Amino acid sequence: VQLQASGGGLVQAGGSLSLSCVASGGTFGSRITAWFRQAPGKEREFVAAIRRTGGSTYYADSVKGRFTISRDNAKNTVYLQLNSLKAEDTAVYYCAAARSSLIVSSLGREYEYDDWGQGTQVTVSS
């Protein structure tokens, strides 16, 4: 399956953006879908994840209360709503998919994810 992320752009601090991740050539199936981000000069970090079964969501502390991950199974799409954006949210955002059995403590481990999108740039001006 191929993942296509979109929706990035330039926004002022305090603003909002909505990112989308569409699966093509297949579906997300029962897998967990997550968003990671990589800021300039920094390692890629976990942002949020959602389980297809049950819809449980998980967030990094740095985005909790500001970002919301959701999914539309009919459209085979996962979303990330970014609100109250800060300059430190500037990064390339990637979507990824992993097996459904992935435990919570492993959600942030990049090597657990089999499929990755190409990334979409989010730039927040202060």
GROMACS .gro file of N, CA and C in nm, residues 3-124:
model
  366
    3LEU      N    1   0.114   0.538   0.077
    3LEU     CA    2   0.052   0.643   0.157
    3LEU      C    3   0.088   0.778   0.098
    4GLN      N    4  -0.010   0.865   0.090
    4GLN     CA    5   0.010   0.999   0.033
    4GLN      C    6  -0.037   1.101   0.135
    5ALA      N    7   0.058   1.178   0.187
    5ALA     CA    8   0.026   1.283   0.283
    5ALA      C    9   0.012   1.416   0.211
    6SER      N   10  -0.079   1.498   0.258
    6SER     CA   11  -0.099   1.630   0.200
    6SER      C   12  -0.158   1.724   0.303
    7GLY      N   13  -0.165   1.852   0.267
    7GLY     CA   14  -0.231   1.949   0.353
    7GLY      C   15  -0.137   2.045   0.424
    8GLY      N   16  -0.008   2.025   0.410
    8GLY     CA   17   0.085   2.114   0.476
    8GLY      C   18   0.084   2.253   0.415
    9GLY      N   19   0.153   2.345   0.480
    9GLY     CA   20   0.159   2.480   0.429
    9GLY      C   21   0.222   2.573   0.529
   10LEU      N   22   0.209   2.703   0.501
   10LEU     CA   23   0.262   2.808   0.587
   10LEU      C   24   0.146   2.871   0.664
   11VAL      N   25   0.162   2.881   0.795
   11VAL     CA   26   0.056   2.937   0.878
   11VAL      C   27   0.120   3.017   0.991
   12GLN      N   28   0.049   3.116   1.038
   12GLN     CA   29   0.100   3.196   1.150
   12GLN      C   30   0.077   3.121   1.281
   13ALA      N   31   0.159   3.154   1.378
   13ALA     CA   32   0.143   3.095   1.511
   13ALA      C   33   0.001   3.120   1.561
   14GLY      N   34  -0.057   3.016   1.621
   14GLY     CA   35  -0.195   3.023   1.666
   14GLY      C   36  -0.295   2.975   1.564
   15GLY      N   37  -0.249   2.956   1.443
   15GLY     CA   38  -0.338   2.912   1.336
   15GLY      C   39  -0.358   2.762   1.334
   16SER      N   40  -0.427   2.715   1.228
   16SER     CA   41  -0.462   2.574   1.216
   16SER      C   42  -0.433   2.522   1.077
   17LEU      N   43  -0.410   2.392   1.070
   17LEU     CA   44  -0.396   2.321   0.943
   17LEU      C   45  -0.458   2.184   0.958
   18SER      N   46  -0.498   2.127   0.846
   18SER     CA   47  -0.550   1.991   0.847
   18SER      C   48  -0.472   1.907   0.749
   19LEU      N   49  -0.411   1.803   0.798
   19LEU     CA   50  -0.333   1.712   0.713
   19LEU      C   51  -0.415   1.587   0.682
   20SER      N   52  -0.391   1.532   0.565
   20SER     CA   53  -0.458   1.409   0.524
   20SER      C   54  -0.357   1.305   0.481
   21CYS      N   55  -0.391   1.180   0.501
   21CYS     CA   56  -0.307   1.068   0.457
   21CYS      C   57  -0.399   0.966   0.392
   22VAL      N   58  -0.383   0.949   0.262
   22VAL     CA   59  -0.467   0.857   0.186
   22VAL      C   60  -0.388   0.733   0.148
   23ALA      N   61  -0.448   0.618   0.164
   23ALA     CA   62  -0.385   0.493   0.123
   23ALA      C   63  -0.432   0.455  -0.017
   24SER      N   64  -0.339   0.420  -0.102
   24SER     CA   65  -0.375   0.376  -0.237
   24SER      C   66  -0.308   0.243  -0.267
   25GLY      N   67  -0.365   0.170  -0.361
   25GLY     CA   68  -0.310   0.038  -0.392
   25GLY      C   69  -0.342  -0.062  -0.284
   26GLY      N   70  -0.438  -0.030  -0.200
   26GLY     CA   71  -0.476  -0.115  -0.089
   26GLY      C   72  -0.547  -0.031   0.014
   27THR      N   73  -0.567  -0.085   0.130
   27THR     CA   74  -0.633  -0.012   0.237
   27THR      C   75  -0.546  -0.015   0.363
   28PHE      N   76  -0.587   0.065   0.461
   28PHE     CA   77  -0.519   0.058   0.589
   28PHE      C   78  -0.549  -0.073   0.659
   29GLY      N   79  -0.657  -0.139   0.618
   29GLY     CA   80  -0.694  -0.264   0.682
   29GLY      C   81  -0.717  -0.242   0.829
   30SER      N   82  -0.667  -0.330   0.911
   30SER     CA   83  -0.684  -0.319   1.055
   30SER      C   84  -0.564  -0.252   1.121
   31ARG      N   85  -0.476  -0.197   1.042
   31ARG     CA   86  -0.350  -0.146   1.098
   31ARG      C   87  -0.365  -0.015   1.173
   32ILE      N   88  -0.269   0.011   1.256
   32ILE     CA   89  -0.256   0.140   1.324
   32ILE      C   90  -0.197   0.239   1.224
   33THR      N   91  -0.250   0.360   1.225
   33THR     CA   92  -0.194   0.467   1.143
   33THR      C   93  -0.145   0.578   1.234
   34ALA      N   94  -0.029   0.632   1.201
   34ALA     CA   95   0.033   0.732   1.288
   34ALA      C   96   0.087   0.847   1.205
   35TRP      N   97   0.111   0.956   1.276
   35TRP     CA   98   0.181   1.070   1.220
   35TRP      C   99   0.310   1.089   1.299
   36PHE      N  100   0.416   1.111   1.226
   36PHE     CA  101   0.545   1.149   1.281
   36PHE      C  102   0.583   1.283   1.222
   37ARG      N  103   0.682   1.348   1.278
   37ARG     CA  104   0.733   1.472   1.221
   37ARG      C  105   0.882   1.482   1.241
   38GLN      N  106   0.946   1.556   1.152
   38GLN     CA  107   1.090   1.577   1.163
   38GLN      C  108   1.120   1.724   1.138
   39ALA      N  109   1.169   1.789   1.241
   39ALA     CA  110   1.209   1.929   1.230
   39ALA      C  111   1.352   1.937   1.180
   40PRO      N  112   1.390   2.049   1.123
   40PRO     CA  113   1.527   2.065   1.072
   40PRO      C  114   1.631   2.038   1.180
   41GLY      N  115   1.725   1.950   1.149
   41GLY     CA  116   1.833   1.920   1.241
   41GLY      C  117   1.795   1.831   1.357
   42LYS      N  118   1.673   1.777   1.355
   42LYS     CA  119   1.628   1.692   1.465
   42LYS      C  120   1.586   1.556   1.413
   43GLU      N  121   1.577   1.460   1.503
   43GLU     CA  122   1.531   1.327   1.467
   43GLU      C  123   1.379   1.327   1.449
   44ARG      N  124   1.334   1.232   1.371
   44ARG     CA  125   1.190   1.219   1.351
   44ARG      C  126   1.126   1.174   1.483
   45GLU      N  127   1.010   1.231   1.513
   45GLU     CA  128   0.946   1.200   1.640
   45GLU      C  129   0.799   1.166   1.619
   46PHE      N  130   0.747   1.086   1.710
   46PHE     CA  131   0.608   1.045   1.708
   46PHE      C  132   0.519   1.163   1.744
   47VAL      N  133   0.405   1.174   1.674
   47VAL     CA  134   0.309   1.281   1.700
   47VAL      C  135   0.177   1.224   1.752
   48ALA      N  136   0.118   1.132   1.676
   48ALA     CA  137  -0.013   1.078   1.713
   48ALA      C  138  -0.037   0.948   1.639
   49ALA      N  139  -0.127   0.865   1.693
   49ALA     CA  140  -0.162   0.740   1.629
   49ALA      C  141  -0.308   0.708   1.657
   50ILE      N  142  -0.366   0.626   1.570
   50ILE     CA  143  -0.504   0.585   1.587
   50ILE      C  144  -0.519   0.440   1.546
   51ARG      N  145  -0.594   0.366   1.623
   51ARG     CA  146  -0.623   0.226   1.590
   51ARG      C  147  -0.750   0.220   1.505
   52ARG      N  148  -0.750   0.136   1.404
   52ARG     CA  149  -0.869   0.123   1.323
   52ARG      C  150  -0.981   0.055   1.403
   53THR      N  151  -0.943  -0.045   1.481
   53THR     CA  152  -1.040  -0.117   1.561
   53THR      C  153  -1.057  -0.047   1.695
   54GLY      N  154  -1.174   0.007   1.717
   54GLY     CA  155  -1.199   0.077   1.842
   54GLY      C  156  -1.172   0.226   1.835
   55GLY      N  157  -1.083   0.265   1.746
   55GLY     CA  158  -1.056   0.407   1.727
   55GLY      C  159  -0.976   0.473   1.839
   56SER      N  160  -0.908   0.396   1.923
   56SER     CA  161  -0.828   0.457   2.028
   56SER      C  162  -0.721   0.547   1.967
   57THR      N  163  -0.698   0.659   2.034
   57THR     CA  164  -0.599   0.756   1.987
   57THR      C  165  -0.490   0.777   2.091
   58TYR      N  166  -0.374   0.816   2.043
   58TYR     CA  167  -0.258   0.836   2.129
   58TYR      C  168  -0.184   0.959   2.078
   59TYR      N  169  -0.130   1.037   2.171
   59TYR     CA  170  -0.064   1.163   2.134
   59TYR      C  171   0.067   1.181   2.210
   60ALA      N  172   0.160   1.246   2.145
   60ALA     CA  173   0.279   1.292   2.214
   60ALA      C  174   0.237   1.405   2.309
   61ASP      N  175   0.304   1.415   2.420
   61ASP     CA  176   0.270   1.518   2.519
   61ASP      C  177   0.277   1.658   2.458
   62SER      N  178   0.368   1.678   2.366
   62SER     CA  179   0.390   1.811   2.308
   62SER      C  180   0.273   1.860   2.223
   63VAL      N  181   0.186   1.768   2.180
   63VAL     CA  182   0.075   1.808   2.094
   63VAL      C  183  -0.061   1.780   2.156
   64LYS      N  184  -0.061   1.715   2.271
   64LYS     CA  185  -0.187   1.677   2.335
   64LYS      C  186  -0.270   1.801   2.364
   65GLY      N  187  -0.397   1.795   2.327
   65GLY     CA  188  -0.487   1.908   2.348
   65GLY      C  189  -0.488   2.007   2.233
   66ARG      N  190  -0.392   1.995   2.143
   66ARG     CA  191  -0.386   2.087   2.027
   66ARG      C  192  -0.409   2.014   1.895
   67PHE      N  193  -0.362   1.891   1.885
   67PHE     CA  194  -0.376   1.813   1.763
   67PHE      C  195  -0.480   1.703   1.783
   68THR      N  196  -0.549   1.669   1.676
   68THR     CA  197  -0.648   1.562   1.681
   68THR      C  198  -0.630   1.470   1.561
   69ILE      N  199  -0.614   1.342   1.587
   69ILE     CA  200  -0.605   1.243   1.480
   69ILE      C  201  -0.741   1.176   1.465
   70SER      N  202  -0.780   1.154   1.341
   70SER     CA  203  -0.908   1.089   1.315
   70SER      C  204  -0.897   1.011   1.185
   71ARG      N  205  -1.001   0.934   1.154
   71ARG     CA  206  -0.995   0.854   1.032
   71ARG      C  207  -1.133   0.845   0.969
   72ASP      N  208  -1.134   0.825   0.839
   72ASP     CA  209  -1.257   0.798   0.766
   72ASP      C  210  -1.231   0.668   0.690
   73ASN      N  211  -1.281   0.559   0.744
   73ASN     CA  212  -1.252   0.429   0.684
   73ASN      C  213  -1.308   0.417   0.542
   74ALA      N  214  -1.423   0.478   0.518
   74ALA     CA  215  -1.484   0.472   0.386
   74ALA      C  216  -1.397   0.540   0.281
   75LYS      N  217  -1.325   0.644   0.322
   75LYS     CA  218  -1.238   0.717   0.230
   75LYS      C  219  -1.094   0.668   0.238
   76ASN      N  220  -1.069   0.570   0.327
   76ASN     CA  221  -0.934   0.519   0.343
   76ASN      C  222  -0.835   0.631   0.373
   77THR      N  223  -0.877   0.719   0.461
   77THR     CA  224  -0.800   0.840   0.489
   77THR      C  225  -0.788   0.862   0.639
   78VAL      N  226  -0.671   0.905   0.680
   78VAL     CA  227  -0.647   0.944   0.819
   78VAL      C  228  -0.612   1.092   0.819
   79TYR      N  229  -0.663   1.164   0.917
   79TYR     CA  230  -0.644   1.308   0.925
   79TYR      C  231  -0.566   1.345   1.051
   80LEU      N  232  -0.501   1.460   1.042
   80LEU     CA  233  -0.440   1.519   1.160
   80LEU      C  234  -0.476   1.666   1.160
   81GLN      N  235  -0.560   1.706   1.255
   81GLN     CA  236  -0.598   1.846   1.270
   81GLN      C  237  -0.500   1.912   1.365
   82LEU      N  238  -0.437   2.018   1.317
   82LEU     CA  239  -0.337   2.089   1.395
   82LEU      C  240  -0.393   2.225   1.433
   83ASN      N  241  -0.415   2.248   1.561
   83ASN     CA  242  -0.466   2.375   1.611
   83ASN      C  243  -0.364   2.439   1.703
   84SER      N  244  -0.384   2.568   1.726
   84SER     CA  245  -0.296   2.643   1.816
   84SER      C  246  -0.150   2.617   1.783
   85LEU      N  247  -0.117   2.629   1.657
   85LEU     CA  248   0.017   2.594   1.613
   85LEU      C  249   0.122   2.689   1.669
   86LYS      N  250   0.238   2.631   1.696
   86LYS     CA  251   0.351   2.705   1.749
   86LYS      C  252   0.468   2.693   1.651
   87ALA      N  253   0.563   2.783   1.665
   87ALA     CA  254   0.679   2.779   1.577
   87ALA      C  255   0.750   2.644   1.587
   88GLU      N  256   0.751   2.587   1.705
   88GLU     CA  257   0.820   2.459   1.724
   88GLU      C  258   0.748   2.340   1.660
   89ASP      N  259   0.630   2.364   1.605
   89ASP     CA  260   0.560   2.259   1.531
   89ASP      C  261   0.608   2.252   1.386
   90THR      N  262   0.692   2.346   1.346
   90THR     CA  263   0.746   2.344   1.210
   90THR      C  264   0.825   2.217   1.186
   91ALA      N  265   0.787   2.144   1.082
   91ALA     CA  266   0.850   2.015   1.053
   91ALA      C  267   0.789   1.958   0.926
   92VAL      N  268   0.852   1.852   0.878
   92VAL     CA  269   0.789   1.770   0.774
   92VAL      C  270   0.710   1.662   0.847
   93TYR      N  271   0.584   1.651   0.813
   93TYR     CA  272   0.496   1.555   0.878
   93TYR      C  273   0.477   1.433   0.788
   94TYR      N  274   0.493   1.316   0.847
   94TYR     CA  275   0.484   1.190   0.774
   94TYR      C  276   0.372   1.104   0.834
   95CYS      N  277   0.298   1.035   0.747
   95CYS     CA  278   0.205   0.935   0.797
   95CYS      C  279   0.269   0.797   0.776
   96ALA      N  280   0.229   0.704   0.861
   96ALA     CA  281   0.286   0.570   0.857
   96ALA      C  282   0.183   0.470   0.907
   97ALA      N  283   0.201   0.343   0.871
   97ALA     CA  284   0.109   0.239   0.912
   97ALA      C  285   0.187   0.121   0.969
   98ALA      N  286   0.130   0.062   1.074
   98ALA     CA  287   0.193  -0.052   1.142
   98ALA      C  288   0.088  -0.158   1.173
   99ARG      N  289   0.133  -0.273   1.212
   99ARG     CA  290   0.042  -0.384   1.243
   99ARG      C  291  -0.050  -0.346   1.358
  100SER      N  292  -0.168  -0.403   1.357
  100SER     CA  293  -0.269  -0.368   1.456
  100SER      C  294  -0.233  -0.411   1.597
  101SER      N  295  -0.145  -0.509   1.611
  101SER     CA  296  -0.110  -0.561   1.743
  101SER      C  297  -0.004  -0.477   1.814
  102LEU      N  298   0.041  -0.370   1.750
  102LEU     CA  299   0.147  -0.287   1.810
  102LEU      C  300   0.100  -0.234   1.945
  103ILE      N  301   0.184  -0.254   2.046
  103ILE     CA  302   0.144  -0.210   2.180
  103ILE      C  303   0.175  -0.061   2.199
  104VAL      N  304   0.110  -0.003   2.296
  104VAL     CA  305   0.119   0.140   2.317
  104VAL      C  306   0.263   0.186   2.336
  105SER      N  307   0.339   0.111   2.412
  105SER     CA  308   0.478   0.153   2.441
  105SER      C  309   0.567   0.150   2.317
  106SER      N  310   0.519   0.089   2.211
  106SER     CA  311   0.600   0.080   2.087
  106SER      C  312   0.553   0.175   1.978
  107LEU      N  313   0.451   0.254   2.007
  107LEU     CA  314   0.394   0.339   1.903
  107LEU      C  315   0.494   0.440   1.848
  108GLY      N  316   0.590   0.480   1.929
  108GLY     CA  317   0.685   0.581   1.886
  108GLY      C  318   0.807   0.525   1.816
  109ARG      N  319   0.812   0.397   1.795
  109ARG     CA  320   0.930   0.333   1.735
  109ARG      C  321   0.914   0.327   1.585
  110GLU      N  322   0.992   0.403   1.511
  110GLU     CA  323   0.979   0.412   1.366
  110GLU      C  324   0.991   0.276   1.298
  111TYR      N  325   1.078   0.191   1.349
  111TYR     CA  326   1.103   0.064   1.282
  111TYR      C  327   0.984  -0.031   1.289
  112GLU      N  328   0.887   0.002   1.372
  112GLU     CA  329   0.767  -0.081   1.381
  112GLU      C  330   0.670  -0.053   1.267
  113TYR      N  331   0.693   0.054   1.192
  113TYR     CA  332   0.600   0.095   1.087
  113TYR      C  333   0.650   0.047   0.951
  114ASP      N  334   0.562  -0.019   0.878
  114ASP     CA  335   0.600  -0.083   0.752
  114ASP      C  336   0.588   0.010   0.631
  115ASP      N  337   0.490   0.096   0.634
  115ASP     CA  338   0.463   0.183   0.520
  115ASP      C  339   0.468   0.329   0.563
  116TRP      N  340   0.526   0.411   0.477
  116TRP     CA  341   0.542   0.553   0.506
  116TRP      C  342   0.499   0.638   0.387
  117GLY      N  343   0.440   0.753   0.418
  117GLY     CA  344   0.411   0.850   0.315
  117GLY      C  345   0.533   0.936   0.289
  118GLN      N  346   0.523   1.025   0.192
  118GLN     CA  347   0.638   1.104   0.148
  118GLN      C  348   0.660   1.229   0.232
  119GLY      N  349   0.568   1.266   0.315
  119GLY     CA  350   0.586   1.382   0.399
  119GLY      C  351   0.524   1.508   0.341
  120THR      N  352   0.477   1.594   0.429
  120THR     CA  353   0.422   1.723   0.389
  120THR      C  354   0.475   1.829   0.485
  121GLN      N  355   0.520   1.941   0.430
  121GLN     CA  356   0.587   2.044   0.510
  121GLN      C  357   0.485   2.133   0.580
  122VAL      N  358   0.506   2.150   0.710
  122VAL     CA  359   0.428   2.246   0.789
  122VAL      C  360   0.525   2.351   0.842
  123THR      N  361   0.498   2.476   0.811
  123THR     CA  362   0.583   2.585   0.856
  123THR      C  363   0.497   2.684   0.934
  124VAL      N  364   0.536   2.709   1.058
  124VAL     CA  365   0.462   2.801   1.144
  124VAL      C  366   0.548   2.923   1.169
   0.00000   0.00000   0.00000
